[in-house]
């Protein structure tokens, strides 16, 4: 596996690959790699000649300095995991300067309102940071296909919108959430949970499963109330939000319309670890 630590060496490599007509699949990450990331590479492997990943903890998408500081950084293990996976041809590990030559600031985007829902309300500036880094990485890596987890469903929708608005030829793929055997969605942040918290956190997935059972059986306000009640009784855990939204607009709904698709979204703080999950309702 090739490892590129500067923009220049990456660009030379990409140019050579493009000249040879190679189809590039790309999965950007912030490191602390887990099985969920490997499932992105496995998917990319199926439909590309080359699979490239990047590892870059992007400062501009953190609205909270402590969260950025505590974000797990496990670069040596990450490189081993990439090598062992056998899925990845090259990894790009840029310096801040390679992504932000003019200083650490985000561009400002209009994602047709998708950026104002859910995480947009709770993490101001987050999606401008994500848009900025992803746009820059796309320009450097020049992929044909790019892969993102369904776990960050709003991020995935926003990146699709970014590609659409830039008339980009890059095809954006969502990859199903990879779960631990308890149902807990795989996340780099899970590394910060102790064993009791990890065990307790499975209630997040269990709640989504229940919400799906209640879907179209009771009303949305009733579902919302039941979810609140579940978390009232959870020690060391606070529900930041639970809501059901239209999958296309990501707008919260309090009524189910026929012929629309819905998804439940949840954010829970377990101790000081912020966990996010979602589930399509059928
Ligand atoms: O999902 C992530 O890990 C990050 O938000 C991404 C897409 C790599 C941008 O920094």
Coordinates of C-alpha atoms and ligand atoms in Angstrom, one line a residue:
X1 CA 0.0 0.0 0.0
X2 CA 1.3 3.5 -0.9
X3 CA 1.3 6.2 1.8
X4 CA 1.3 9.8 0.7
X5 CA 2.0 12.5 3.3
X6 CA 2.1 15.5 1.0
X7 CA -0.2 16.9 -1.6
X8 CA 2.5 17.0 -4.2
X9 CA 3.3 13.2 -4.0
X10 CA -0.4 12.4 -4.1
X11 CA -1.1 14.6 -7.1
X12 CA 1.8 13.0 -9.1
X13 CA 0.4 9.5 -8.2
X14 CA -3.2 10.5 -9.2
X15 CA -1.9 11.9 -12.5
X16 CA -0.1 8.7 -13.4
X17 CA -3.2 6.6 -12.5
X18 CA -5.5 8.8 -14.5
X19 CA -3.2 8.5 -17.5
X20 CA -3.5 4.7 -17.3
X21 CA -7.3 5.1 -17.3
X22 CA -7.7 3.7 -13.7
X23 CA -11.1 4.1 -12.1
X24 CA -10.7 5.5 -8.6
X25 CA -12.8 4.8 -5.6
X26 CA -12.3 7.0 -2.6
X27 CA -13.3 6.9 1.1
X28 CA -12.2 9.8 3.2
X29 CA -11.9 9.3 6.9
X30 CA -10.8 11.0 10.1
X31 CA -8.9 7.8 11.2
X32 CA -9.4 5.7 14.3
X33 CA -10.5 3.1 11.7
X34 CA -13.0 0.3 12.5
X35 CA -15.0 -2.3 10.8
X36 CA -17.4 0.3 9.5
X37 CA -14.6 2.0 7.5
X38 CA -13.5 -1.4 6.2
X39 CA -17.0 -1.9 4.8
X40 CA -16.6 1.3 2.8
X41 CA -13.3 0.0 1.3
X42 CA -14.9 -3.5 0.6
X43 CA -17.7 -1.7 -1.3
X44 CA -15.2 0.5 -3.2
X45 CA -13.1 -2.6 -4.1
X46 CA -16.1 -4.1 -6.0
X47 CA -16.4 -1.3 -8.6
X48 CA -13.0 0.5 -9.0
X49 CA -9.5 -0.3 -10.2
X50 CA -7.9 1.6 -7.3
X51 CA -9.2 2.2 -3.8
X52 CA -7.8 5.3 -2.0
X53 CA -8.5 6.4 1.5
X54 CA -7.5 9.5 3.4
X55 CA -7.0 10.1 7.1
X56 CA -7.3 13.7 8.2
X57 CA -8.9 15.0 11.4
X58 CA -10.5 18.1 9.9
X59 CA -10.4 20.9 12.5
X60 CA -13.1 23.1 10.7
X61 CA -15.9 20.6 11.2
X62 CA -15.5 20.6 15.0
X63 CA -17.7 23.2 16.6
X64 CA -16.3 22.2 20.0
X65 CA -12.6 22.5 20.8
X66 CA -12.7 19.8 23.5
X67 CA -14.3 17.3 21.0
X68 CA -11.5 18.0 18.5
X69 CA -8.8 17.6 21.2
X70 CA -10.3 14.3 22.3
X71 CA -10.9 12.8 18.9
X72 CA -9.0 9.5 18.9
X73 CA -5.8 9.6 16.8
X74 CA -4.4 6.1 16.1
X75 CA -2.5 6.6 12.9
X76 CA -0.1 3.6 13.3
X77 CA -2.9 1.2 14.0
X78 CA -4.9 2.7 11.2
X79 CA -2.1 2.1 8.7
X80 CA -1.8 -1.5 9.9
X81 CA -5.6 -2.0 9.6
X82 CA -5.5 -0.6 6.0
X83 CA -2.6 -2.9 5.0
X84 CA -4.2 -5.9 6.6
X85 CA -7.6 -5.3 5.0
X86 CA -6.1 -5.8 1.6
X87 CA -8.7 -3.5 0.1
X88 CA -6.8 -0.3 -0.1
X89 CA -4.1 0.7 -2.7
X90 CA -3.1 4.1 -1.3
X91 CA -3.7 6.3 1.7
X92 CA -3.4 10.1 1.8
X93 CA -2.4 11.6 5.2
X94 CA -2.2 15.3 4.5
X95 CA -0.9 18.1 6.7
X96 CA -3.2 21.0 7.5
X97 CA -1.4 23.1 4.9
X98 CA -2.1 20.6 2.1
X99 CA -5.9 21.1 2.7
X100 CA -5.9 24.7 4.0
X101 CA -3.1 26.6 2.3
X102 CA -4.8 29.9 3.1
X103 CA -5.5 29.3 6.8
X104 CA -8.0 27.2 8.7
X105 CA -11.3 28.5 7.5
X106 CA -14.4 27.0 6.0
X107 CA -16.2 28.0 2.9
X108 CA -19.9 28.9 3.3
X109 CA -22.3 26.6 1.5
X110 CA -26.0 26.5 0.6
X111 CA -27.1 22.9 0.6
X112 CA -30.8 23.8 -0.1
X113 CA -31.6 23.8 3.6
X114 CA -30.3 20.3 4.4
X115 CA -27.6 22.0 6.4
X116 CA -30.1 23.7 8.7
X117 CA -31.7 20.5 10.1
X118 CA -30.6 18.3 13.0
X119 CA -26.8 18.3 13.2
X120 CA -26.9 21.7 11.6
X121 CA -28.8 23.1 14.5
X122 CA -26.8 21.4 17.2
X123 CA -23.3 21.8 15.6
X124 CA -23.2 25.3 14.0
X125 CA -20.6 25.5 11.1
X126 CA -20.2 21.7 11.1
X127 CA -21.4 21.1 7.5
X128 CA -19.4 24.1 6.1
X129 CA -16.3 22.4 7.5
X130 CA -17.3 19.0 6.1
X131 CA -18.1 20.6 2.7
X132 CA -14.8 22.4 2.6
X133 CA -12.7 19.4 3.3
X134 CA -14.6 17.0 1.1
X135 CA -14.5 19.5 -1.9
X136 CA -10.8 19.9 -1.5
X137 CA -10.1 16.2 -1.1
X138 CA -12.3 15.5 -4.2
X139 CA -10.2 18.0 -6.2
X140 CA -7.0 16.4 -5.2
X141 CA -7.9 12.7 -5.4
X142 CA -10.2 13.1 -8.4
X143 CA -12.3 9.9 -7.7
X144 CA -14.9 8.4 -10.0
X145 CA -16.8 7.0 -7.0
X146 CA -16.8 8.1 -3.3
X147 CA -18.1 6.2 -0.3
X148 CA -19.6 7.5 2.9
X149 CA -21.4 5.6 5.8
X150 CA -25.2 5.8 6.2
X151 CA -24.4 6.4 9.9
X152 CA -23.8 10.1 9.2
X153 CA -26.9 10.2 7.0
X154 CA -27.2 14.0 6.9
X155 CA -23.6 14.3 5.9
X156 CA -24.2 11.8 3.1
X157 CA -27.2 13.8 1.9
X158 CA -25.1 17.0 2.0
X159 CA -22.2 15.5 0.1
X160 CA -24.7 14.2 -2.6
X161 CA -26.0 17.8 -2.7
X162 CA -22.4 19.2 -3.0
X163 CA -21.7 16.9 -5.9
X164 CA -25.0 17.8 -7.6
X165 CA -24.5 21.6 -7.1
X166 CA -21.0 21.4 -8.6
X167 CA -22.2 19.3 -11.5
X168 CA -19.6 16.8 -10.4
X169 CA -19.2 13.5 -12.2
X170 CA -18.2 11.8 -8.9
X171 CA -20.8 9.2 -7.9
X172 CA -21.6 9.3 -4.2
X173 CA -22.4 6.0 -2.5
X174 CA -24.0 5.4 0.9
X175 CA -22.8 2.3 2.7
X176 CA -25.1 0.6 5.3
X177 CA -24.3 1.1 9.0
X178 CA -22.0 -1.5 10.4
X179 CA -23.1 -2.5 13.9
X180 CA -21.4 -4.3 16.8
X181 CA -23.1 -7.5 17.9
X182 CA -25.0 -5.5 20.5
X183 CA -26.4 -3.3 17.7
X184 CA -24.3 -0.3 18.6
X185 CA -23.3 1.5 15.4
X186 CA -19.6 1.4 14.8
X187 CA -18.0 4.7 15.4
X188 CA -14.5 6.0 16.1
X189 CA -16.0 7.6 19.2
X190 CA -16.9 4.2 20.7
X191 CA -13.2 3.8 21.6
X192 CA -13.9 6.5 24.3
X193 CA -16.6 4.4 26.0
X194 CA -15.7 2.3 29.0
X195 CA -17.2 -1.2 29.2
X196 CA -20.2 -0.2 31.3
X197 CA -21.0 2.7 28.9
X198 CA -20.6 0.5 25.9
X199 CA -23.0 -2.1 27.3
X200 CA -25.5 0.7 28.2
X201 CA -25.2 2.4 24.8
X202 CA -27.0 -0.5 23.0
X203 CA -30.2 1.1 24.2
X204 CA -29.7 3.6 21.3
X205 CA -30.1 0.9 18.7
X206 CA -32.9 -0.8 20.7
X207 CA -34.8 2.4 20.7
X208 CA -34.5 2.8 16.9
X209 CA -35.8 -0.8 16.5
X210 CA -38.8 0.1 18.7
X211 CA -39.4 3.3 16.8
X212 CA -39.6 1.2 13.7
X213 CA -42.1 -1.2 15.3
X214 CA -44.2 1.8 16.4
X215 CA -44.0 3.4 12.9
X216 CA -47.5 3.9 11.5
X217 CA -49.0 2.1 14.6
X218 CA -49.0 5.1 16.9
X219 CA -48.6 8.8 16.1
X220 CA -45.3 10.6 15.8
X221 CA -45.8 12.6 19.0
X222 CA -46.5 9.4 20.8
X223 CA -43.3 7.8 19.5
X224 CA -41.3 10.9 20.5
X225 CA -42.8 10.7 24.0
X226 CA -42.0 7.0 24.4
X227 CA -38.4 7.6 23.3
X228 CA -38.1 10.5 25.8
X229 CA -39.5 8.2 28.5
X230 CA -36.9 5.5 27.7
X231 CA -34.0 7.9 28.2
X232 CA -35.4 9.5 31.4
X233 CA -34.5 6.2 33.0
X234 CA -31.0 5.8 31.6
X235 CA -28.3 6.7 34.0
X236 CA -25.2 8.5 32.7
X237 CA -26.9 9.1 29.4
X238 CA -28.8 12.1 28.0
X239 CA -30.9 12.2 24.9
X240 CA -29.8 15.2 22.8
X241 CA -32.5 14.7 20.2
X242 CA -34.7 12.0 18.7
X243 CA -36.8 12.8 15.7
X244 CA -38.4 11.3 12.6
X245 CA -37.7 13.1 9.4
X246 CA -38.6 12.9 5.7
X247 CA -35.6 11.1 4.1
X248 CA -35.5 13.5 1.1
X249 CA -35.7 16.8 2.9
X250 CA -34.5 15.8 6.3
X251 CA -37.3 17.9 7.8
X252 CA -38.8 16.7 11.0
X253 CA -42.3 15.4 10.6
X254 CA -45.1 15.0 13.0
X255 CA -47.4 13.2 10.6
X256 CA -46.7 10.3 8.2
X257 CA -47.7 11.1 4.6
X258 CA -48.3 8.2 2.2
X259 CA -45.6 7.7 -0.4
X260 CA -42.9 9.5 1.5
X261 CA -39.9 7.7 3.1
X262 CA -39.1 8.3 6.7
X263 CA -36.0 7.8 8.9
X264 CA -35.5 8.1 12.7
X265 CA -32.5 10.0 13.9
X266 CA -31.0 10.0 17.4
X267 CA -28.2 11.6 19.2
X268 CA -27.3 10.5 22.8
X269 CA -24.5 11.7 25.0
X270 CA -23.1 8.8 26.9
X271 CA -20.9 10.5 29.6
X272 CA -19.2 13.1 27.4
X273 CA -19.2 10.9 24.3
X274 CA -21.7 12.0 21.6
X275 CA -23.1 9.1 19.7
X276 CA -25.3 9.4 16.6
X277 CA -27.4 6.8 14.9
X278 CA -30.4 6.5 12.5
X279 CA -32.7 3.9 10.9
X280 CA -34.9 3.8 7.9
X281 CA -38.5 3.2 9.0
X282 CA -40.4 0.5 7.2
Ligands
LIG1 O1 -17.3 11.2 8.2 C1 -16.1 11.6 8.4 O2 -15.3 10.9 8.9 C2 -15.8 13.0 8.1 O3 -16.8 13.9 8.3 C3 -15.2 13.2 6.6 C4 -16.3 12.9 5.6 C5 -14.0 12.3 6.4 C6 -14.8 14.7 6.4 O4 -13.8 15.1 7.3

